[in-house]
Amino acid sequence: MYFNWKDKTNIDELKVICNLIKNSEIIIFPTETVYGIGANAFDSAAVGKIFLAKGRQSDNPLIVHLSDKSKIEEVAEDVTEVEQKLIDAFMPGPFTIILKKKPVIPDIVTAGLDTVAIRIPSNIIARGIITYAGVPIAAPSANISGKPSGTNIEDIRKELEGRVSAIIDGGKTEIGLESTVVRVIDGVPVILRPGKITPEEIRAVVGTVRIDDKAFKRLNDDETPLSPGMKYRHYAPTTKCKLVYADNEAEQVFQMKKLVKEYKGNVVVLGFDEHEEKIVVSQGRYIRIGSKENLEEIAQNIYTALRKADTIKADIILIEGIKKYGIGVAIMNRLLRTCEYDYIEVLDCD
Ligand code: AMP
Ligand code: MG
């Protein structure tokens, strides 16, 4: 079933969706970050279908989505003062907090961990579904595991139609990157996965913040990250990718052009709007990711651009990197993993 709620939620169709959820079915719905594949979080059989539809590893836990803050105590306990400050500051919104779980959440949701990831989406379609379904919704991103997350309905239909009972079209997602995942450890908020809510914003609320260093490096097989999902290949097209960043713009263009030449033009470039005339490739091989001045726009476009790049036959996808600041931290975290850490970085010494 396909429902178009781009302009308005259809109440009759909302009833159909809630019935599907009650009947252990799984659905795709929009949130402000990326689309999710959702099921009743209390229903192990339904949650099992999500893992199957995505081909997701069973040791990678899901985020539980709630309709409002008053529901947190139904699924989590022992919330500390710092955790409460973060909840009050950033929820609803693109922010996920790891809390001590109550037994009511089945093990399949949390991959057997004693913690549960909680998010309250601000998107009205998402909140409408969670509210009317009357149960928390466990939902990972809408994509086959390892692929870029689904941020527009055409990509999602191509990849997942037939694997879920219903798809709700809410238009292109507003943010385009997954939520910031935070766990408070010894009173310090630790960012396990960077996202739209930046380290600077978190520090402004509780005075301190740390980014898990595993977010930016390749993990050895024996390393266990605090966020199990971080160990898997992710956000990746089939064609291999290389990321290029220089803090001097002319140098970045130079490095990109050098690579285009090295690969004899058999490349796809994911580049800034401003560089299309500078990094010359044959027609259709330059995919604009947005203005270099507008990181929000780049975040919104990046996954669709990666999917588009993958439809063009090439030896490599060359991607322009950005400064790791603000939402740039999250974009670079995803792109490093897209490229499996194949990264050229040129930093000015002075
Ligand atoms: P996704 O919904 O696919 O964007 O992924 C959810 C992310 O949250 C993954 O990286 C998970 O590993 C992470 N996550 C979910 N539950 C927990 C938890 N209890 N502790 C730590 N990380 C979690
Ligand atoms: Mg995901």
Coordinates of C-alpha atoms in Angstrom, one line a residue, residues 140-259:
P140 CA 15.7 1.9 12.1
S141 CA 16.3 3.9 8.9
A142 CA 14.4 2.8 5.7
N143 CA 17.1 1.2 3.6
I144 CA 18.7 -2.2 3.0
S145 CA 21.4 -2.5 5.7
G146 CA 24.7 -1.0 4.5
K147 CA 23.1 1.3 2.0
P148 CA 22.5 5.1 2.4
S149 CA 19.4 5.8 4.5
G150 CA 16.2 6.6 2.6
T151 CA 15.4 10.3 2.5
N152 CA 13.1 10.5 -0.5
I153 CA 10.2 8.2 -1.6
E154 CA 11.5 7.2 -5.0
D155 CA 14.7 5.7 -3.6
I156 CA 12.7 4.0 -0.9
R157 CA 10.1 2.4 -3.2
K158 CA 12.9 1.1 -5.5
E159 CA 14.7 -0.5 -2.6
L160 CA 11.9 -1.7 -0.2
E161 CA 8.5 -1.9 -2.0
G162 CA 7.1 -5.4 -1.4
R163 CA 9.1 -5.9 1.8
V164 CA 6.8 -3.8 4.0
S165 CA 3.0 -3.6 4.3
A166 CA 2.7 0.2 3.7
I167 CA 4.7 3.1 2.6
I168 CA 3.8 6.7 3.6
D169 CA 5.0 9.5 1.4
G170 CA 5.8 12.6 3.5
G171 CA 8.0 14.3 0.9
K172 CA 11.8 14.8 1.1
T173 CA 13.0 14.6 4.7
E174 CA 13.8 18.0 6.3
I175 CA 17.3 17.1 7.7
G176 CA 18.4 14.2 5.7
L177 CA 20.8 12.7 8.2
E178 CA 20.1 10.3 11.2
S179 CA 19.7 11.6 14.7
T180 CA 22.5 12.5 17.1
V181 CA 22.9 9.5 19.5
V182 CA 24.0 10.3 23.0
R183 CA 24.8 8.3 26.1
V184 CA 25.6 10.0 29.4
I185 CA 28.6 8.3 31.0
D186 CA 29.7 9.5 34.4
G187 CA 27.7 12.7 34.0
V188 CA 29.2 13.5 30.6
P189 CA 27.2 13.3 27.4
V190 CA 29.1 11.2 24.9
I191 CA 28.1 11.5 21.3
L192 CA 28.0 7.9 19.9
R193 CA 26.7 9.0 16.5
P194 CA 27.0 12.7 15.4
G195 CA 23.9 14.3 13.9
K196 CA 21.9 17.5 13.5
I197 CA 22.2 18.4 17.2
T198 CA 25.8 19.4 17.4
P199 CA 28.4 19.0 20.1
E200 CA 28.3 22.8 20.6
E201 CA 24.6 22.7 21.3
I202 CA 24.9 19.9 23.8
R203 CA 27.8 21.7 25.6
A204 CA 25.7 24.8 25.8
V205 CA 23.0 22.8 27.8
V206 CA 25.2 20.7 30.2
G207 CA 28.5 22.5 30.1
T208 CA 30.4 19.5 28.8
V209 CA 30.4 17.0 25.9
R210 CA 32.6 14.3 24.4
I211 CA 32.5 12.7 20.9
D212 CA 33.2 8.9 21.0
D213 CA 36.5 8.7 19.2
K214 CA 35.3 5.5 17.5
A215 CA 32.9 7.7 15.4
F216 CA 35.8 8.7 13.1
K217 CA 38.0 5.7 12.8
R218 CA 37.9 2.3 11.3
L219 CA 37.3 -0.3 14.0
N220 CA 39.3 -3.5 14.4
D221 CA 37.4 -6.8 14.4
D222 CA 37.9 -7.2 18.2
E223 CA 36.7 -3.6 19.1
T224 CA 33.2 -3.2 20.4
P225 CA 31.8 0.3 20.0
L226 CA 29.4 1.8 22.5
S227 CA 26.9 2.0 19.6
P228 CA 26.9 -1.4 18.0
G229 CA 25.8 0.0 14.6
M230 CA 29.1 1.9 14.2
K231 CA 31.0 -1.3 13.4
Y232 CA 29.1 -2.1 10.2
R233 CA 29.7 -0.8 6.7
H234 CA 27.1 1.8 6.1
Y235 CA 25.9 4.6 4.0
A236 CA 27.7 3.0 1.1
P237 CA 26.9 2.7 -2.7
T238 CA 28.2 -0.3 -4.6
T239 CA 30.8 1.7 -6.5
K240 CA 33.8 2.5 -4.3
C241 CA 34.2 6.1 -3.0
K242 CA 36.9 8.5 -2.1
L243 CA 36.6 11.6 0.1
V244 CA 38.7 14.7 -0.4
Y245 CA 39.0 17.6 2.0
A246 CA 41.4 20.5 2.0
D247 CA 40.9 23.5 4.3
N248 CA 42.0 25.7 1.4
E249 CA 39.3 25.7 -1.4
A250 CA 41.7 26.0 -4.3
E251 CA 43.7 23.1 -3.0
Q252 CA 40.5 21.0 -2.7
V253 CA 39.6 21.7 -6.3
F254 CA 43.2 20.9 -7.3
Q255 CA 43.1 17.5 -5.5
M256 CA 39.7 16.7 -7.1
K257 CA 41.0 17.5 -10.6
K258 CA 44.1 15.5 -10.0
L259 CA 42.0 12.4 -9.2

